[in-house]
Short mmCIF file of C-alpha atoms (C1' of nucleotides) in Angstrom, two decimals:
data_model
loop_
_atom_site.label_atom_id
_atom_site.label_comp_id
_atom_site.label_asym_id
_atom_site.label_seq_id
_atom_site.Cartn_x
_atom_site.Cartn_y
_atom_site.Cartn_z
CA MET A 1 15.44 -21.40 -8.95
CA SER A 2 13.75 -18.20 -7.86
CA PRO A 3 16.18 -15.78 -6.18
CA THR A 4 14.05 -15.32 -3.06
CA PRO A 5 11.85 -12.32 -3.85
CA GLU A 6 12.74 -9.40 -1.62
CA PRO A 7 9.85 -8.19 0.50
CA THR A 8 8.59 -4.62 0.42
CA PRO A 9 11.34 -2.40 1.84
CA ALA A 10 10.81 -1.22 5.40
CA ARG A 11 11.24 2.35 4.24
CA LEU A 12 8.18 1.94 2.07
CA ARG A 13 6.12 0.00 4.57
CA ALA A 14 6.60 2.66 7.21
CA ILE A 15 5.13 5.52 5.19
CA PRO A 16 1.72 6.55 6.58
CA SER A 17 0.35 7.81 3.27
CA ARG A 18 1.12 4.44 1.72
CA LEU A 19 -0.44 2.61 4.63
CA LEU A 20 -3.52 4.75 4.38
CA ALA A 21 -3.82 4.06 0.66
CA GLY A 22 -3.50 0.33 1.22
CA ALA A 23 -5.95 0.24 4.08
CA ALA A 24 -8.46 2.37 2.22
CA LEU A 25 -8.19 0.08 -0.77
CA ALA A 26 -8.83 -3.00 1.32
CA ALA A 27 -11.71 -1.29 3.08
CA ASP A 28 -13.33 -0.18 -0.15
CA ARG A 29 -12.96 -3.66 -1.53
CA LEU A 30 -14.69 -5.20 1.47
CA VAL A 31 -17.52 -2.71 1.40
CA GLY A 32 -17.84 -2.86 -2.36
CA GLU A 33 -18.07 -6.63 -2.45
CA ARG A 34 -20.74 -6.78 0.24
CA LEU A 35 -22.85 -4.09 -1.36
CA ALA A 36 -22.38 -5.43 -4.87
CA ALA A 37 -23.88 -8.72 -3.72
CA GLU A 38 -27.05 -6.70 -3.19
CA GLY A 39 -26.71 -4.61 -6.34
CA ALA A 40 -25.99 -1.61 -4.18
CA HIS A 41 -23.32 1.01 -4.03
CA LYS A 42 -21.34 2.95 -1.45
CA TRP A 43 -23.10 6.12 -2.50
CA HIS A 44 -26.60 4.74 -2.25
CA PHE A 45 -25.97 3.98 1.37
CA ALA A 46 -24.58 7.43 2.06
CA ALA A 47 -27.53 9.15 0.44
CA LEU A 48 -30.03 6.99 2.30
CA VAL A 49 -28.34 7.64 5.63
CA ALA A 50 -28.27 11.36 4.98
CA LEU A 51 -31.97 11.28 4.24
CA ASP A 52 -32.80 9.14 7.24
CA GLU A 53 -30.70 11.17 9.64
CA ALA A 54 -31.69 14.71 8.75
CA GLY A 55 -34.86 14.37 6.72
CA ALA A 56 -35.91 15.25 3.20
CA ALA A 57 -33.64 17.60 1.32
CA SER A 58 -32.67 18.95 -2.04
CA GLN A 59 -30.06 17.17 -4.12
CA ALA A 60 -27.48 19.88 -3.48
CA GLU A 61 -28.13 19.62 0.25
CA LEU A 62 -27.69 15.84 0.09
CA SER A 63 -24.51 16.41 -1.83
CA ARG A 64 -23.15 18.51 1.00
CA ARG A 65 -24.19 16.04 3.67
CA THR A 66 -22.57 13.09 1.98
CA GLY A 67 -19.60 14.60 0.19
CA ILE A 68 -20.86 13.17 -3.08
CA TYR A 69 -20.62 15.65 -5.91
CA ARG A 70 -23.95 16.90 -7.07
CA SER A 71 -23.07 15.82 -10.59
CA ASP A 72 -22.67 12.25 -9.38
CA MET A 73 -25.65 12.50 -7.08
CA VAL A 74 -27.94 12.59 -10.10
CA ALA A 75 -27.22 9.00 -11.07
CA VAL A 76 -27.37 7.81 -7.47
CA LEU A 77 -30.81 9.30 -7.00
CA ASN A 78 -31.93 7.99 -10.38
CA GLU A 79 -31.17 4.48 -9.25
CA LEU A 80 -32.70 4.97 -5.83
CA ALA A 81 -35.80 6.34 -7.50
CA ASP A 82 -35.93 3.41 -9.93
CA THR A 83 -36.10 1.05 -6.98
CA ALA A 84 -38.68 3.25 -5.25
CA CYS A 85 -36.34 3.97 -2.34
CA ILE A 86 -36.88 7.71 -2.71
CA ARG A 87 -39.32 10.08 -4.26
CA ARG A 88 -38.02 13.01 -6.27
CA GLU A 89 -40.47 15.84 -6.75
CA PRO A 90 -40.02 19.47 -7.65
CA ASP A 91 -39.94 21.81 -4.66
CA PRO A 92 -43.03 24.04 -4.82
CA VAL A 93 -41.41 26.87 -2.86
CA ASP A 94 -38.19 26.90 -4.91
CA ARG A 95 -38.66 25.48 -8.33
CA ARG A 96 -34.94 25.07 -8.89
CA ARG A 97 -34.83 22.34 -6.29
CA ASN A 98 -36.05 18.80 -6.10
CA VAL A 99 -37.34 17.51 -2.80
CA ILE A 100 -35.93 14.07 -2.10
CA THR A 101 -38.01 12.01 0.28
CA LEU A 102 -37.17 8.67 1.82
CA THR A 103 -39.88 6.08 1.19
CA PRO A 104 -40.73 3.11 3.44
CA ALA A 105 -39.05 0.90 0.85
CA GLY A 106 -35.99 3.13 1.09
CA ARG A 107 -35.95 2.82 4.85
CA ARG A 108 -36.11 -0.95 4.59
CA ARG A 109 -33.33 -0.91 2.03
CA LEU A 110 -31.26 1.27 4.33
CA GLU A 111 -31.69 -1.22 7.14
CA ARG A 112 -30.44 -4.00 4.91
CA LEU A 113 -27.46 -2.02 3.65
CA ASP A 114 -26.70 -0.94 7.19
CA THR A 115 -26.08 -4.49 8.31
CA LEU A 116 -23.94 -5.15 5.23
CA ILE A 117 -21.83 -2.08 5.96
CA ALA A 118 -21.54 -3.04 9.60
CA ASP A 119 -20.43 -6.52 8.59
CA ALA A 120 -17.78 -5.07 6.32
CA GLN A 121 -16.50 -2.77 9.06
CA ARG A 122 -16.28 -5.69 11.43
CA GLU A 123 -14.32 -7.72 8.93
CA LEU A 124 -12.11 -4.74 8.22
CA LEU A 125 -11.31 -4.18 11.89
CA ALA A 126 -11.15 -7.87 12.73
CA PRO A 127 -7.40 -7.89 13.47
CA LEU A 128 -7.82 -5.08 16.00
CA THR A 129 -9.09 -5.16 19.55
CA PRO A 130 -12.20 -3.06 20.18
CA ASP A 131 -10.06 -0.46 21.93
CA GLN A 132 -7.70 -0.33 19.00
CA ALA A 133 -10.59 0.00 16.58
CA ASP A 134 -11.95 2.93 18.56
CA GLU A 135 -8.54 4.51 18.70
CA LEU A 136 -8.08 4.12 14.97
CA THR A 137 -11.45 5.67 14.29
CA HIS A 138 -10.59 8.55 16.56
CA LEU A 139 -7.21 9.19 14.98
CA LEU A 140 -8.68 9.06 11.49
CA THR A 141 -11.40 11.48 12.51
CA VAL A 142 -8.82 13.93 13.77
CA LEU A 143 -6.90 13.56 10.54
CA THR A 144 -9.83 14.03 8.19
CA ASP A 145 -11.23 16.91 10.23
CA HIS A 146 -7.91 18.68 10.07
CA HIS A 147 -7.31 18.19 6.35
CA ARG A 148 -10.54 19.73 5.16
CA PRO A 149 -11.21 19.22 1.48
CA PRO A 150 -11.30 22.69 -0.06
CA HIS A 151 -14.96 22.21 -0.92
CA ASP A 152 -16.29 22.13 2.61
CA ALA A 153 -15.13 25.65 3.27
CA ARG A 154 -17.69 27.68 1.40
CA MET B 1 -31.81 32.74 3.68
CA SER B 2 -30.04 29.43 3.54
CA PRO B 3 -31.72 26.82 5.77
CA THR B 4 -28.53 26.04 7.71
CA PRO B 5 -26.93 23.19 5.77
CA GLU B 6 -26.98 20.01 7.81
CA PRO B 7 -23.54 18.64 8.53
CA THR B 8 -22.47 15.15 7.58
CA PRO B 9 -24.53 12.70 9.65
CA ALA B 10 -22.74 11.13 12.59
CA ARG B 11 -23.64 7.70 11.26
CA LEU B 12 -21.60 8.45 8.17
CA ARG B 13 -18.72 10.15 9.92
CA ALA B 14 -18.24 7.18 12.23
CA ILE B 15 -17.68 4.62 9.49
CA PRO B 16 -14.04 3.49 9.39
CA SER B 17 -14.01 2.69 5.68
CA ARG B 18 -15.23 6.20 4.95
CA LEU B 19 -12.67 7.71 7.28
CA LEU B 20 -9.94 5.69 5.64
CA ALA B 21 -11.00 6.82 2.20
CA GLY B 22 -11.01 10.45 3.27
CA ALA B 23 -7.68 10.26 5.04
CA ALA B 24 -6.08 8.42 2.15
CA LEU B 25 -7.38 11.04 -0.24
CA ALA B 26 -5.93 13.87 1.83
CA ALA B 27 -2.64 12.02 2.19
CA ASP B 28 -2.36 11.32 -1.52
CA ARG B 29 -3.11 14.93 -2.25
CA LEU B 30 -0.37 16.15 0.06
CA VAL B 31 2.19 13.74 -1.33
CA GLY B 32 1.08 14.34 -4.90
CA GLU B 33 1.38 18.09 -4.63
CA ARG B 34 4.82 17.95 -3.09
CA LEU B 35 6.14 15.54 -5.68
CA ALA B 36 4.44 17.27 -8.58
CA ALA B 37 6.34 20.43 -7.72
CA GLU B 38 9.43 18.44 -8.63
CA GLY B 39 7.89 16.75 -11.65
CA ALA B 40 7.95 13.48 -9.75
CA HIS B 41 5.45 10.80 -8.91
CA LYS B 42 4.52 8.55 -6.04
CA TRP B 43 5.68 5.56 -8.04
CA HIS B 44 9.05 6.95 -8.95
CA PHE B 45 9.84 7.27 -5.29
CA ALA B 46 8.71 3.73 -4.53
CA ALA B 47 10.79 2.26 -7.33
CA LEU B 48 13.87 4.23 -6.29
CA VAL B 49 13.52 3.16 -2.69
CA ALA B 50 13.11 -0.47 -3.69
CA LEU B 51 16.27 -0.23 -5.75
CA ASP B 52 18.22 1.56 -3.05
CA GLU B 53 17.09 -0.77 -0.31
CA ALA B 54 17.62 -4.16 -1.92
CA GLY B 55 19.78 -3.51 -4.93
CA ALA B 56 19.39 -3.98 -8.66
CA ALA B 57 16.52 -6.12 -9.81
CA SER B 58 14.30 -7.05 -12.70
CA GLN B 59 11.15 -5.09 -13.42
CA ALA B 60 8.94 -7.89 -12.15
CA GLU B 61 10.96 -8.05 -8.96
CA LEU B 62 10.58 -4.30 -8.51
CA SER B 63 6.91 -4.70 -9.14
CA ARG B 64 6.66 -7.14 -6.25
CA ARG B 65 8.70 -4.99 -3.93
CA THR B 66 6.64 -1.89 -4.52
CA GLY B 67 3.16 -3.23 -5.22
CA ILE B 68 3.14 -1.40 -8.54
CA TYR B 69 1.77 -3.56 -11.32
CA ARG B 70 4.37 -4.59 -13.80
CA SER B 71 2.27 -3.11 -16.59
CA ASP B 72 2.49 0.27 -14.88
CA MET B 73 6.10 -0.20 -13.94
CA VAL B 74 7.09 0.11 -17.58
CA ALA B 75 6.17 3.79 -17.82
CA VAL B 76 7.70 4.55 -14.42
CA LEU B 77 11.02 3.07 -15.45
CA ASN B 78 10.83 4.78 -18.82
CA GLU B 79 10.66 8.13 -17.09
CA LEU B 80 13.34 7.25 -14.58
CA ALA B 81 15.55 6.16 -17.43
CA ASP B 82 14.86 9.34 -19.37
CA THR B 83 16.19 11.34 -16.44
CA ALA B 84 19.15 8.99 -16.07
CA CYS B 85 18.06 7.89 -12.60
CA ILE B 86 18.29 4.24 -13.58
CA ARG B 87 19.89 2.10 -16.23
CA ARG B 88 17.84 -0.58 -17.91
CA GLU B 89 19.84 -3.29 -19.62
CA PRO B 90 18.97 -6.82 -20.69
CA ASP B 91 19.97 -9.48 -18.19
CA PRO B 92 22.72 -11.60 -19.75
CA VAL B 93 21.89 -14.66 -17.65
CA ASP B 94 18.13 -14.52 -18.31
CA ARG B 95 17.25 -12.73 -21.46
CA ARG B 96 13.61 -12.34 -20.50
CA ARG B 97 14.57 -9.92 -17.78
CA ASN B 98 15.90 -6.40 -17.68
CA VAL B 99 18.38 -5.48 -14.99
CA ILE B 100 17.45 -2.18 -13.42
CA THR B 101 20.33 -0.38 -11.76
CA LEU B 102 20.24 2.74 -9.64
CA THR B 103 22.60 5.44 -10.91
CA PRO B 104 24.30 8.13 -8.81
CA ALA B 105 21.85 10.62 -10.30
CA GLY B 106 19.05 8.32 -9.20
CA ARG B 107 20.41 8.17 -5.70
CA ARG B 108 20.55 11.95 -5.54
CA ARG B 109 17.01 12.17 -6.85
CA LEU B 110 15.90 9.69 -4.22
CA GLU B 111 17.42 11.84 -1.49
CA ARG B 112 15.50 14.83 -2.75
CA LEU B 113 12.22 12.97 -3.03
CA ASP B 114 12.80 11.46 0.38
CA THR B 115 12.72 14.83 2.06
CA LEU B 116 9.62 15.82 0.10
CA ILE B 117 7.84 12.65 1.20
CA ALA B 118 8.94 13.18 4.77
CA ASP B 119 7.62 16.73 4.65
CA ALA B 120 4.29 15.50 3.37
CA GLN B 121 4.05 12.87 6.11
CA ARG B 122 4.80 15.49 8.73
CA GLU B 123 2.09 17.75 7.37
CA LEU B 124 -0.29 14.82 7.18
CA LEU B 125 0.29 13.82 10.79
CA ALA B 126 0.53 17.38 12.07
CA PRO B 127 -2.69 17.22 14.11
CA LEU B 128 -1.43 14.15 15.98
CA THR B 129 1.06 13.83 18.80
CA PRO B 130 4.14 11.74 17.97
CA ASP B 131 2.73 8.92 20.07
CA GLN B 132 -0.56 9.07 18.22
CA ALA B 133 1.24 9.10 14.89
CA ASP B 134 3.16 5.98 15.86
CA GLU B 135 0.00 4.32 17.07
CA LEU B 136 -1.78 5.15 13.83
CA THR B 137 1.07 3.76 11.78
CA HIS B 138 1.03 0.62 13.85
CA LEU B 139 -2.71 0.09 13.55
CA LEU B 140 -2.62 0.67 9.81
CA THR B 141 0.24 -1.79 9.47
CA VAL B 142 -1.74 -4.44 11.28
CA LEU B 143 -4.71 -3.73 9.05
CA THR B 144 -2.86 -3.83 5.75
CA ASP B 145 -0.88 -6.91 6.77
CA HIS B 146 -4.06 -8.71 7.63
CA HIS B 147 -5.96 -7.82 4.49
CA ARG B 148 -3.45 -9.15 2.00
CA PRO B 149 -4.20 -8.18 -1.56
CA PRO B 150 -4.71 -11.44 -3.45
CA HIS B 151 -1.63 -10.69 -5.51
CA ASP B 152 0.92 -10.95 -2.73
CA ALA B 153 0.12 -14.60 -2.16
CA ARG B 154 1.99 -16.23 -4.97
"C1'" DT C 1 -34.10 46.56 -15.37
"C1'" DA C 2 -29.59 44.05 -14.86
"C1'" DC C 3 -26.65 41.02 -12.36
"C1'" DC C 4 -25.08 37.28 -9.62
"C1'" DT C 5 -26.00 32.95 -7.44
"C1'" DT C 6 -28.00 28.39 -6.84
"C1'" DC C 7 -29.98 24.26 -8.71
"C1'" DG C 8 -30.24 19.92 -11.55
"C1'" DT C 9 -28.14 17.85 -15.35
"C1'" DT C 10 -24.94 16.34 -18.97
"C1'" DA C 11 -20.54 15.60 -20.50
"C1'" DG C 12 -15.90 15.06 -19.93
"C1'" DC C 13 -11.10 14.69 -17.72
"C1'" DG C 14 -7.13 12.57 -15.03
"C1'" DT C 15 -5.71 9.27 -11.94
"C1'" DC C 16 -5.46 4.89 -10.16
"C1'" DA C 17 -5.68 -0.22 -9.48
"C1'" DC C 18 -6.16 -3.92 -12.33
"C1'" DG C 19 -6.57 -7.39 -16.10
"C1'" DA C 20 -5.95 -9.48 -21.09
"C1'" DA C 21 -3.13 -10.74 -24.42
"C1'" DC C 22 1.09 -11.29 -27.11
"C1'" DG C 23 5.77 -12.48 -28.39
"C1'" DT C 24 10.03 -13.86 -26.26
"C1'" DT C 25 12.65 -16.70 -23.32
"C1'" DT C 26 13.43 -20.12 -19.84
"C1'" DG C 27 13.31 -24.32 -17.16
"C1'" DG C 28 11.42 -28.63 -16.18
"C1'" DA C 29 9.05 -33.00 -17.37
"C1'" DT C 30 8.49 -36.45 -20.46
"C1'" DA D 1 15.22 -33.79 -28.05
"C1'" DT D 2 10.77 -32.27 -27.62
"C1'" DC D 3 6.88 -30.28 -25.45
"C1'" DC D 4 4.65 -27.52 -22.04
"C1'" DA D 5 4.00 -24.34 -18.54
"C1'" DA D 6 5.58 -20.48 -16.55
"C1'" DA D 7 7.83 -15.87 -16.18
"C1'" DC D 8 9.15 -11.66 -18.41
"C1'" DG D 9 8.49 -6.98 -20.66
"C1'" DT D 10 5.15 -4.55 -23.12
"C1'" DT D 11 0.86 -2.63 -25.07
"C1'" DC D 12 -3.78 -1.78 -24.64
"C1'" DG D 13 -7.99 -1.42 -22.37
"C1'" DT D 14 -11.37 -1.12 -18.34
"C1'" DG D 15 -14.02 0.47 -14.48
"C1'" DA D 16 -14.24 3.18 -10.44
"C1'" DC D 17 -13.52 7.48 -8.39
"C1'" DG D 18 -12.89 12.44 -7.49
"C1'" DC D 19 -13.53 16.46 -9.77
"C1'" DT D 20 -14.55 20.43 -13.25
"C1'" DA D 21 -17.02 22.89 -16.89
"C1'" DA D 22 -20.89 24.41 -18.85
"C1'" DC D 23 -25.81 24.97 -19.64
"C1'" DG D 24 -30.69 26.36 -18.98
"C1'" DA D 25 -33.94 27.31 -15.42
"C1'" DA D 26 -35.12 29.77 -11.31
"C1'" DG D 27 -34.39 32.87 -7.43
"C1'" DG D 28 -32.37 36.86 -4.84
"C1'" DT D 29 -30.89 41.66 -4.97
"C1'" DA D 30 -29.86 46.19 -6.43
#
DNA sequence: TACCTTCGTTAGCGTCACGAACGTTTGGAT
DNA sequence: ATCCAAACGTTCGTGACGCTAACGAAGGTA
């Protein structure tokens, strides 16, 4: 006879940092699963968006746009280059840099990933009304803008 | 002359799963720093609360109350036992289990950690009005309740 | 010239959520 | 009474993630 397992204490359930961790975990799982079905990754999408939105850039510049560390960006761009989604060529005017360029294949891939991401967001926010979803997005934006990771201030 | 680093694209900043990840990261950092100053851990607090809220329990039961995996719970309870915050004794009526009991020292420690956690939450939610903070908590609760980790259904 | 910074790259760390497996113990079904 | 499946505590390992250190190459500046 199981002694009726106690639920999570209210004092724990009410803690915002815990709620955020749980929600972020669920969100990452949803996104990860969708993208994995296509052999893709969170970071690939971010890099592609950054390229599509603001044009060709160096790896360091992409790193700043996406928040992905430039040490991790290397592998991301390797894989995107392997699938011909980007071109990576040395910058003639500054030979330290690489110029990363979005290819037509990359733009098509971005379109595909975009719908997957959108699907995941919809599933994530499914239990909320559209107004609530907007409100949540707004509140989270305020929060993340306020708590600037130390790296962005440079 | 730096070519004016492009900010994070709006299409990336507007994605809820990304916002959640960022907010959760900031929150965990705040909580982690506060607790680390006391040599404590997220998990210690959760275990202590679970004990204080619903009374003595086995390790597996604590695991369910807190969401901490029972494999990780071992180390947490080791450390709490080392600092005399809990007692861990074999359960006489079911010798598979340990009975974990909160000690007076543990209750005092919980009080201390409680204020640290509360401080961290206040700092986390600082940019929000009280109403907004409540709304955020509510929305996150709905979200996390809806997306049940597969483990809770047992 | 000398110095400091930026860039791409490699390697590595620490934390976290999670799973595998094992020996022990229990309770239930046969 | 015996067998089996499950639960328990424990150890070990994994993969993902955020992050840092260091290096050689190249550029800017004094």
